[in-house]
Coordinates of N, CA and C in Angstrom, one line a residue:
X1 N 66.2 63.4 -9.8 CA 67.5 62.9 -10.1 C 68.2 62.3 -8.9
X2 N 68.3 63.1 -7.5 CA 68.5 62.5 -6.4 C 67.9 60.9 -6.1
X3 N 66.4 61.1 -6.6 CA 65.6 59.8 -6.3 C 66.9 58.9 -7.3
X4 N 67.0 58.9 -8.3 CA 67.5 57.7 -8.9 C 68.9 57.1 -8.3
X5 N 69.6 58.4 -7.8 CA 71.3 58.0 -7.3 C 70.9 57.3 -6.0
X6 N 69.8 57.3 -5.6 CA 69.3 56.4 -3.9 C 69.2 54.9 -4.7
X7 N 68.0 55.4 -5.8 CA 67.6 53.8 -5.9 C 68.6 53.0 -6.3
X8 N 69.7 53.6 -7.3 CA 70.8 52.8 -8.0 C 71.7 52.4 -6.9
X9 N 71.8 52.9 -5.6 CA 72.9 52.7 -4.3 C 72.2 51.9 -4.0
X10 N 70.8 51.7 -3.6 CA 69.9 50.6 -3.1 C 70.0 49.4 -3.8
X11 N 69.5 49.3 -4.9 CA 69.9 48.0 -5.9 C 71.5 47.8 -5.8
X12 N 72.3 48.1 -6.0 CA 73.5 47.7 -5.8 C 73.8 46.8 -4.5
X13 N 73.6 47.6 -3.3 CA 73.7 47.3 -1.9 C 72.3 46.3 -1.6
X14 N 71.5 45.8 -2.1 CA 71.1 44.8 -2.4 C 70.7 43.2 -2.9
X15 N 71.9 44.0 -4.1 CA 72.0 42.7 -5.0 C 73.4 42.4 -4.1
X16 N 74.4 43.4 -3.7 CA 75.6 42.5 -2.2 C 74.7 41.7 -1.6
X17 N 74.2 42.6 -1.0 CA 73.5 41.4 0.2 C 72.3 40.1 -0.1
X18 N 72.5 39.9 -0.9 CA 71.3 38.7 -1.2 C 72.5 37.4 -1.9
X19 N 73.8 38.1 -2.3 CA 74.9 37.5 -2.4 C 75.5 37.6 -1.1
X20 N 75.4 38.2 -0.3 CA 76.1 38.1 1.4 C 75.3 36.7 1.5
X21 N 73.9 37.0 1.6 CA 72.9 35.9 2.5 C 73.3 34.5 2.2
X22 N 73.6 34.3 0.7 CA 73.4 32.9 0.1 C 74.9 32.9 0.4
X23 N 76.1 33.5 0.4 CA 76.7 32.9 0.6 C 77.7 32.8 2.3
X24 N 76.8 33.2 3.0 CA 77.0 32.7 4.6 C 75.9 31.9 4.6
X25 N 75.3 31.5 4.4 CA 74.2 30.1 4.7 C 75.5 28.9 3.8
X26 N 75.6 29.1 2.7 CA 76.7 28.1 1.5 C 77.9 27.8 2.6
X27 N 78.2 28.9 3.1 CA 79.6 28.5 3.7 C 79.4 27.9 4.8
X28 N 78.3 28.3 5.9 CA 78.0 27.2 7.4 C 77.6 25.8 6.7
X29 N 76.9 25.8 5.6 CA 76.1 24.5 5.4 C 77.4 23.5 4.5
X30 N 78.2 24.1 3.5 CA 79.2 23.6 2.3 C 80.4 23.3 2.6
X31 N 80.6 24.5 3.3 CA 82.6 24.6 3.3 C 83.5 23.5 3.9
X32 N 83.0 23.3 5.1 CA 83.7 22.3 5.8 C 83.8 21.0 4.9
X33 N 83.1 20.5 4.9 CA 82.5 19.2 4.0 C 83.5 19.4 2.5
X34 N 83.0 20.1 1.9 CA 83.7 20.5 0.7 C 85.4 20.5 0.7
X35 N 85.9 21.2 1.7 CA 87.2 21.8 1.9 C 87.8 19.8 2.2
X36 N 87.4 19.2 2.9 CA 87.4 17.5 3.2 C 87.6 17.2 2.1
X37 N 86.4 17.0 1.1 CA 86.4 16.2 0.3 C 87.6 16.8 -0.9
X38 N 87.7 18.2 -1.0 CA 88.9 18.5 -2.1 C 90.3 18.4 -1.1
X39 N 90.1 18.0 -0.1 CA 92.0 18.2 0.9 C 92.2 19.3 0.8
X40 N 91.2 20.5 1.2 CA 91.6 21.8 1.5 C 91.8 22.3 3.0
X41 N 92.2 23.1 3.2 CA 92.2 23.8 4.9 C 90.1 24.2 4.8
X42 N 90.0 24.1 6.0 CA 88.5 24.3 6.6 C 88.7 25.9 6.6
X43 N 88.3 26.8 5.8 CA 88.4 28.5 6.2 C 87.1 29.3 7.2
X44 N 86.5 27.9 7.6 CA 85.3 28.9 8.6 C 86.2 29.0 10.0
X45 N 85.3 30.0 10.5 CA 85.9 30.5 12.0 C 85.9 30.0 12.6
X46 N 86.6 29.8 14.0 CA 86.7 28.9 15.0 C 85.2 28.2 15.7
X47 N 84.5 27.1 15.9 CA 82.9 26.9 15.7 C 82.4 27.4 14.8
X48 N 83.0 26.6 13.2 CA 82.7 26.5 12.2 C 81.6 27.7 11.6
X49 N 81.6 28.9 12.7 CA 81.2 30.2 11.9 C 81.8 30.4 10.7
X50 N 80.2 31.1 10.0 CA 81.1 32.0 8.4 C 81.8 33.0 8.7
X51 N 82.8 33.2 7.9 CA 84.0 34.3 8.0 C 83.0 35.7 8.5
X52 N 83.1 36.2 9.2 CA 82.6 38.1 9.0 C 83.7 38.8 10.1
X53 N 83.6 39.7 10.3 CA 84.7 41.0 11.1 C 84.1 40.4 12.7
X54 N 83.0 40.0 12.8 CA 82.7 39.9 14.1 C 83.0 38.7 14.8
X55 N 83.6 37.6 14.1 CA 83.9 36.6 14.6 C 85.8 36.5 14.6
X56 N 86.1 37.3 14.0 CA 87.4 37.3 13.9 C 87.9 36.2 11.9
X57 N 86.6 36.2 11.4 CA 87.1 35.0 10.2 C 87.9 35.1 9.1
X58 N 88.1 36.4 8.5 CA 88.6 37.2 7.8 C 90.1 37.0 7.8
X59 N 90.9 36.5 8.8 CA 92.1 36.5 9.1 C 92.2 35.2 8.5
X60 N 91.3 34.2 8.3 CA 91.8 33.0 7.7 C 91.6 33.1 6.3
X61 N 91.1 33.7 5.4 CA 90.7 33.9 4.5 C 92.4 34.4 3.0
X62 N 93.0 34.0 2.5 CA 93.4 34.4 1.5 C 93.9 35.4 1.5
X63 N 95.3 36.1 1.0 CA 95.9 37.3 1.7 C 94.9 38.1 0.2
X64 N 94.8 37.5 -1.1 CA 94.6 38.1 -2.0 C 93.0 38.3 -2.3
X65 N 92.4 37.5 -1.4 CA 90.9 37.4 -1.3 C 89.9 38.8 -1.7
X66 N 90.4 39.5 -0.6 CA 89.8 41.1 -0.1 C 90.2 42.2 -1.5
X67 N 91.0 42.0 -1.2 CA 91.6 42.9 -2.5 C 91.6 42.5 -4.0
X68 N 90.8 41.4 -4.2 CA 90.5 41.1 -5.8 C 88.7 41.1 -5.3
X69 N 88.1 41.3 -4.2 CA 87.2 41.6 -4.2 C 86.5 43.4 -4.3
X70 N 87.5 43.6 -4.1 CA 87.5 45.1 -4.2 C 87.9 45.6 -5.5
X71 N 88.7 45.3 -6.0 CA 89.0 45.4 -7.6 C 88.2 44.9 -8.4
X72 N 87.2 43.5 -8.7 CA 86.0 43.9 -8.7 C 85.0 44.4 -8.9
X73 N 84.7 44.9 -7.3 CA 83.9 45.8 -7.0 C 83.7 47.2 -7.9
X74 N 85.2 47.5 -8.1 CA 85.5 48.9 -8.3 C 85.3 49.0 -10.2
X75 N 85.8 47.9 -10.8 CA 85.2 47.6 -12.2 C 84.1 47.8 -12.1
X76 N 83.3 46.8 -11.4 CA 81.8 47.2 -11.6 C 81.0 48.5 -11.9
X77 N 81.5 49.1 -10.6 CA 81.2 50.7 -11.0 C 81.4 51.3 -12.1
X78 N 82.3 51.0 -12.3 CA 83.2 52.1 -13.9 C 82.3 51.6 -15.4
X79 N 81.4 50.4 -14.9 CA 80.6 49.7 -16.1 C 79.5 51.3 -16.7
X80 N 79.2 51.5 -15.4 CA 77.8 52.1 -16.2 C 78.2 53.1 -17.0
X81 N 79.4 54.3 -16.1 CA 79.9 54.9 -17.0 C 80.6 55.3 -18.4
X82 N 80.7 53.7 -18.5 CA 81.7 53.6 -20.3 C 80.7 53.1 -20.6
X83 N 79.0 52.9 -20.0 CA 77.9 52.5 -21.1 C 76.9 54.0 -21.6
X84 N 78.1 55.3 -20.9 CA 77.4 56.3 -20.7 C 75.6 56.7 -20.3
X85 N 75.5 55.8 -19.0 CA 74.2 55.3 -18.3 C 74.8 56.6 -16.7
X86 N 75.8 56.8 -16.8 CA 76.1 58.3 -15.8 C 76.8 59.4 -16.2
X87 N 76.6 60.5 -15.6 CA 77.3 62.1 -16.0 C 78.8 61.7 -15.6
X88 N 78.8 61.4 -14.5 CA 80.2 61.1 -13.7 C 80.0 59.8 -13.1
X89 N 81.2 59.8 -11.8 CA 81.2 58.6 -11.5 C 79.7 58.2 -10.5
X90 N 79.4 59.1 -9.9 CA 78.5 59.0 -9.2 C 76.9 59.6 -9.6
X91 N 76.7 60.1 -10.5 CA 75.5 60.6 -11.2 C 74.9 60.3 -12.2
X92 N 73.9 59.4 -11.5 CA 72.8 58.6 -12.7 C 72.0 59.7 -13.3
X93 N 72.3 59.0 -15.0 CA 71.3 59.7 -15.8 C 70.5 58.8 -16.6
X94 N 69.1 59.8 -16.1 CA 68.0 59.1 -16.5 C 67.9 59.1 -17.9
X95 N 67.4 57.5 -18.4 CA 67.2 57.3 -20.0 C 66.2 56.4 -20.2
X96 N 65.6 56.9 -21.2 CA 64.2 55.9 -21.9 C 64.7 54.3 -21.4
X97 N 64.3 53.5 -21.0 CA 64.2 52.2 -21.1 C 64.9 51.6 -20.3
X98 N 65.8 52.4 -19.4 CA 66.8 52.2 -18.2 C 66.1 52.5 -17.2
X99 N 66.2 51.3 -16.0 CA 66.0 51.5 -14.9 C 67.0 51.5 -13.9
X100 N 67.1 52.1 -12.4 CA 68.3 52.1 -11.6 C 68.8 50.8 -11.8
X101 N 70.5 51.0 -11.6 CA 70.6 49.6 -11.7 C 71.3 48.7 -12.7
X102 N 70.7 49.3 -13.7 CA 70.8 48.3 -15.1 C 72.4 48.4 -15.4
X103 N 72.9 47.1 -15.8 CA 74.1 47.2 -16.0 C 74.1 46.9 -17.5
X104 N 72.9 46.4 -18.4 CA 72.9 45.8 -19.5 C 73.5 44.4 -18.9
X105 N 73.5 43.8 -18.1 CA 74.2 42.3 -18.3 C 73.6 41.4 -17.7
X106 N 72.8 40.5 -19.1 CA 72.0 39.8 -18.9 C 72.3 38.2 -19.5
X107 N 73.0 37.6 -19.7 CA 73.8 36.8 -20.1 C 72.6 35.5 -20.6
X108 N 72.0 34.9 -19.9 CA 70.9 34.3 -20.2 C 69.8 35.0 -20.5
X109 N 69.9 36.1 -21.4 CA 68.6 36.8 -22.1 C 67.0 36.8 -21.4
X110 N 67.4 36.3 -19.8 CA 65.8 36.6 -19.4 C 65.1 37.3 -19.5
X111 N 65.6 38.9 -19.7 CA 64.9 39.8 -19.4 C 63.8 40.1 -20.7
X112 N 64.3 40.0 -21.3 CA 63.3 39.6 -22.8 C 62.3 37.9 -23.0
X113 N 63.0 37.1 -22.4 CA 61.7 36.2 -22.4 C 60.4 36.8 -20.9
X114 N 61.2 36.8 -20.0 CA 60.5 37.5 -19.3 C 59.0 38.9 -20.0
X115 N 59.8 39.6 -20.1 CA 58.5 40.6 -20.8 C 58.1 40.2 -22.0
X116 N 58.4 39.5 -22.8 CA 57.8 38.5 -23.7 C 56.8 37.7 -23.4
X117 N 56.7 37.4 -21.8 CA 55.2 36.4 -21.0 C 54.6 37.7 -20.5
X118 N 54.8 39.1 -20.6 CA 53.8 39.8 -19.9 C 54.5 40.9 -18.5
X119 N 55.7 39.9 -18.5 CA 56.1 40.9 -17.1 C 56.8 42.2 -17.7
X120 N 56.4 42.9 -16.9 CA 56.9 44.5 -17.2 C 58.6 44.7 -16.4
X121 N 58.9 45.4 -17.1 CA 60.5 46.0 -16.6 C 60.4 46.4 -15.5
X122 N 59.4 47.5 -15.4 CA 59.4 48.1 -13.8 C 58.7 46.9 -12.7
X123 N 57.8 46.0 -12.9 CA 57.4 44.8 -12.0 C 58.7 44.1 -11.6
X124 N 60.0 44.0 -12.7 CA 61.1 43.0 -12.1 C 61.8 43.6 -11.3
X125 N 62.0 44.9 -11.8 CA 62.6 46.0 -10.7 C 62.2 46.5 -9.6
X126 N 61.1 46.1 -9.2 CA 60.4 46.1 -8.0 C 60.9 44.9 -7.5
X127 N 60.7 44.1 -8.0 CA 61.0 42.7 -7.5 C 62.3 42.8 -6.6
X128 N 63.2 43.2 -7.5 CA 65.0 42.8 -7.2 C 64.8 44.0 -6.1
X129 N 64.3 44.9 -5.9 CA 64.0 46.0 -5.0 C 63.7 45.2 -4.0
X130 N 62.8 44.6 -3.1 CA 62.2 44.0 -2.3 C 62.6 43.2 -2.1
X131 N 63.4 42.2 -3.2 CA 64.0 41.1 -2.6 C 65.5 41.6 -1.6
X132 N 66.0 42.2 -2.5 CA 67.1 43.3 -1.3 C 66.9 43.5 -0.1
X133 N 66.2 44.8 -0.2 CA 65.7 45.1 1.1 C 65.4 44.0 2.2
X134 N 64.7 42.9 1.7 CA 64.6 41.2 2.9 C 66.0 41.2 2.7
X135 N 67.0 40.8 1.7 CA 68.1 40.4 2.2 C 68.9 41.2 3.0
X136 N 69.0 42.4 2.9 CA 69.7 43.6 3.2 C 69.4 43.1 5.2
X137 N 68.1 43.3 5.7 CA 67.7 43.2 6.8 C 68.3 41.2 7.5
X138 N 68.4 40.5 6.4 CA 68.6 39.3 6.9 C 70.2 39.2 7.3
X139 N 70.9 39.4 6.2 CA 72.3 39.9 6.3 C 72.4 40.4 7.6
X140 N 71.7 41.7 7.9 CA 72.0 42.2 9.1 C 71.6 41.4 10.6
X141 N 70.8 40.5 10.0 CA 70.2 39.7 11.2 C 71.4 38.6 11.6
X142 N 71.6 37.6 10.8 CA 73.0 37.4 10.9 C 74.2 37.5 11.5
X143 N 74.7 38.8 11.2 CA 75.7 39.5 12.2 C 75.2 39.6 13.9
X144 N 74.3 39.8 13.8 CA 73.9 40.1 15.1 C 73.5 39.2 15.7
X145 N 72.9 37.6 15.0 CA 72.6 37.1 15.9 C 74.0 35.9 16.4
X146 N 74.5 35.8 15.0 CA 76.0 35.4 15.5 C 77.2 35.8 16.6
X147 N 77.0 37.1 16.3 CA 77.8 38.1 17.7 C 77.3 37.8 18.8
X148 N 76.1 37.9 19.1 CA 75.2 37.4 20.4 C 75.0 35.7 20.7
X149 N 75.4 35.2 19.9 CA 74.6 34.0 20.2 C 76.5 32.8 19.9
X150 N 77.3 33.5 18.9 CA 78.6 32.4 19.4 C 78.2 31.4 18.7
X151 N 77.0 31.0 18.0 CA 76.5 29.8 17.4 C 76.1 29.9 15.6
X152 N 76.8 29.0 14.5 CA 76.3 28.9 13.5 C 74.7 29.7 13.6
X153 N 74.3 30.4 12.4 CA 73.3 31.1 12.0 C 72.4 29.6 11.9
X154 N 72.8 29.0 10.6 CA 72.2 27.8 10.7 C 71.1 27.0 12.0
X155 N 72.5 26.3 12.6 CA 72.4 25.9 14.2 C 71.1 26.5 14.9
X156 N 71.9 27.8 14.9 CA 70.7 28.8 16.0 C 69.3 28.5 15.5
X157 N 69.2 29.0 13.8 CA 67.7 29.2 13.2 C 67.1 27.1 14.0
X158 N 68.3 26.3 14.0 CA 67.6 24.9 14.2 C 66.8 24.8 15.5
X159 N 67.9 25.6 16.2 CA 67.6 25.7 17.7 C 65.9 26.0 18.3
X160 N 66.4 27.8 17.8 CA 64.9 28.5 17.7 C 63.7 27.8 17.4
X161 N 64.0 27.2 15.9 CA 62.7 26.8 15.4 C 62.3 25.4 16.6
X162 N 62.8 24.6 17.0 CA 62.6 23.4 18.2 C 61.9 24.3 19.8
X163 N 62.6 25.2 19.7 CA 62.0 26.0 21.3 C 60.3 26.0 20.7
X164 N 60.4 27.0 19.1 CA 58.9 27.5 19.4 C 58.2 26.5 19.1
X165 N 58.4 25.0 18.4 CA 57.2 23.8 18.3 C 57.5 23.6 19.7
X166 N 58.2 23.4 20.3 CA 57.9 22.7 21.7 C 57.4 23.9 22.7
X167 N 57.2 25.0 22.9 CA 56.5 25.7 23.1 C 54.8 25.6 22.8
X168 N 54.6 25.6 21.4 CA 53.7 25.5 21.0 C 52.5 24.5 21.5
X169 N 53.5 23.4 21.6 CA 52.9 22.1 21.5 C 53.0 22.2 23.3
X170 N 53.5 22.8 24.3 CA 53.0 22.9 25.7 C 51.7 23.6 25.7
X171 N 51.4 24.9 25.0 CA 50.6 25.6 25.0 C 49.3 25.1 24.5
X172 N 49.3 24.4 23.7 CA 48.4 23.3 22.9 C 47.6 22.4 23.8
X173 N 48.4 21.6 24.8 CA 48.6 20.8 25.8 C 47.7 21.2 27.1
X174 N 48.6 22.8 27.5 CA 47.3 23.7 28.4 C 46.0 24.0 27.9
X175 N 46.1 24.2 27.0 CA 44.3 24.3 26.6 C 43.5 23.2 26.7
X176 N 44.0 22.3 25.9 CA 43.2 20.9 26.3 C 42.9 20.7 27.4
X177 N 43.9 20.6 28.0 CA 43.9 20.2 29.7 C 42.7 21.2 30.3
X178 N 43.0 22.2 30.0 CA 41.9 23.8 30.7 C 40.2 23.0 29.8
X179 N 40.2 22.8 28.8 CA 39.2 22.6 28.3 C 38.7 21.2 28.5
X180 N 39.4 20.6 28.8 CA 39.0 18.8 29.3 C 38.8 18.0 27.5
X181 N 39.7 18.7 26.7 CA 39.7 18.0 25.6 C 41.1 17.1 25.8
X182 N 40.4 15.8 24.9 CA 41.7 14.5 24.1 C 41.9 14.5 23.5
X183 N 43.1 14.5 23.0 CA 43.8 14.2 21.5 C 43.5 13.0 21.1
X184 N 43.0 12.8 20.5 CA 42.2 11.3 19.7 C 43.8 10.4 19.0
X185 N 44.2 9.5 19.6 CA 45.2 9.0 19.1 C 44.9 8.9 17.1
X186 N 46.6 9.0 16.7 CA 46.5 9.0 15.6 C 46.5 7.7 14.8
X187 N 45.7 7.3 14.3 CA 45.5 5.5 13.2 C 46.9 5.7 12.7
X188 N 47.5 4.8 13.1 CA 48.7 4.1 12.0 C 47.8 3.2 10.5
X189 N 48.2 4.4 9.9 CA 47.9 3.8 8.2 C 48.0 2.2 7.9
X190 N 49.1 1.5 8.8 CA 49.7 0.0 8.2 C 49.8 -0.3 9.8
X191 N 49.1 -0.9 10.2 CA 49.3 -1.6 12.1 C 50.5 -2.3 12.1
X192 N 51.6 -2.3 12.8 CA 52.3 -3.6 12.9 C 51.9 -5.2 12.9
X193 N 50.7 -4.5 14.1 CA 50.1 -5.9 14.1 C 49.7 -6.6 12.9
X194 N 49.7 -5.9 12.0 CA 48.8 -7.3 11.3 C 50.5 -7.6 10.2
X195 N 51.5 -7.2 10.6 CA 52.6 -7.8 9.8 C 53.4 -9.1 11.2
X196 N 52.4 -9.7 12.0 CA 52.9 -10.0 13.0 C 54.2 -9.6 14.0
X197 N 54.0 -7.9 14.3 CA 55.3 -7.6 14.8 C 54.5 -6.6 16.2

């Protein structure tokens, strides 16, 4: 019974964070632009960071923002209990055909076409399991590398990924060289030359 009140905190605190992830990527990549084109105030943090506690962004954000997120939140909870899916507020009880989690709200009826082609209840639950857990850890990557780094998540991931091809491509470079191999130039599919240019 303990196992289930973990896994139900886990799916919850994973389906946050995979909504955290997509929407700090949405806000570095959207907001600005968006907030322009509707004539709104820009709400990312000073060097167009997403709002979080560690950049100070939160302060720009809507006095009513926080607190209709939390009210919310706190509905949510109170669902499973008026679907009598817990003892109390905090104690999941196990039932035929319920897995941690389940809120019953599936609005686009996937979950029935879904096991309709073969997929099992417990395989999607696994799924939303693991996809959490990556987001859970990404979310957290995020905060940290923003705090350390002062730079869009975005930005940074552009940054990094440019160090390691141009890394790569030196390392590539020494071998050859160590090995007395050439890079055989690459054929242009269409020459200029022959468009007289």
């Amino acid at each position: 019974e303990t196992y289930y009140n973990y896994r139900e905190a886990e799916v919850k605190h994973g389906r946050l964070a995979m909504l955290a992830t997509v929407g700090w990527l949405s806000s570095e990549e959207l907001q600005a632009s968006l907030a322009r084109k509707l004539g709104l105030a820009d709400a990312l943090a000073n060097g167009e960071l997403a709002p979080s506690f560690v950049n100070g962004g939160f302060n720009r954000l809507p006095g009513w923002f926080l607190p209709a997120v939390f009210m919310v939140s706190a509905w949510i909870e109170l669902v499973p209990k008026r679907q009598g899916a817990r003892e109390d507020l905090l104690k999941y009880k196990p039932q035929a055909g319920r897995v941690p989690g389940d809120l019953s709200f599936d609005p686009l009826a996937l979950q029935g076409t879904l096991t309709a082609t073969g997929t099992s209840l417990e395989k999607l639950h696994n799924a939303e399991v693991k996809h959490g857990r990556a987001a859970m850890l990404g979310i957290f990557g995020f905060v940290v590398q923003e705090f350390i780094t002062k730079v869009p998540v975005l930005d940074e991931d552009e940054l990094s990924a440019d160090r390691v091809v141009a890394t790569l491509d030196k390392g590539i470079e020494a071998v050859d060289k160590v090995m007395g191999l050439q890079i055989p130039d690459i054929p242009q599919p269409f020459p200029l030359s022959n468009f007289g240019l």
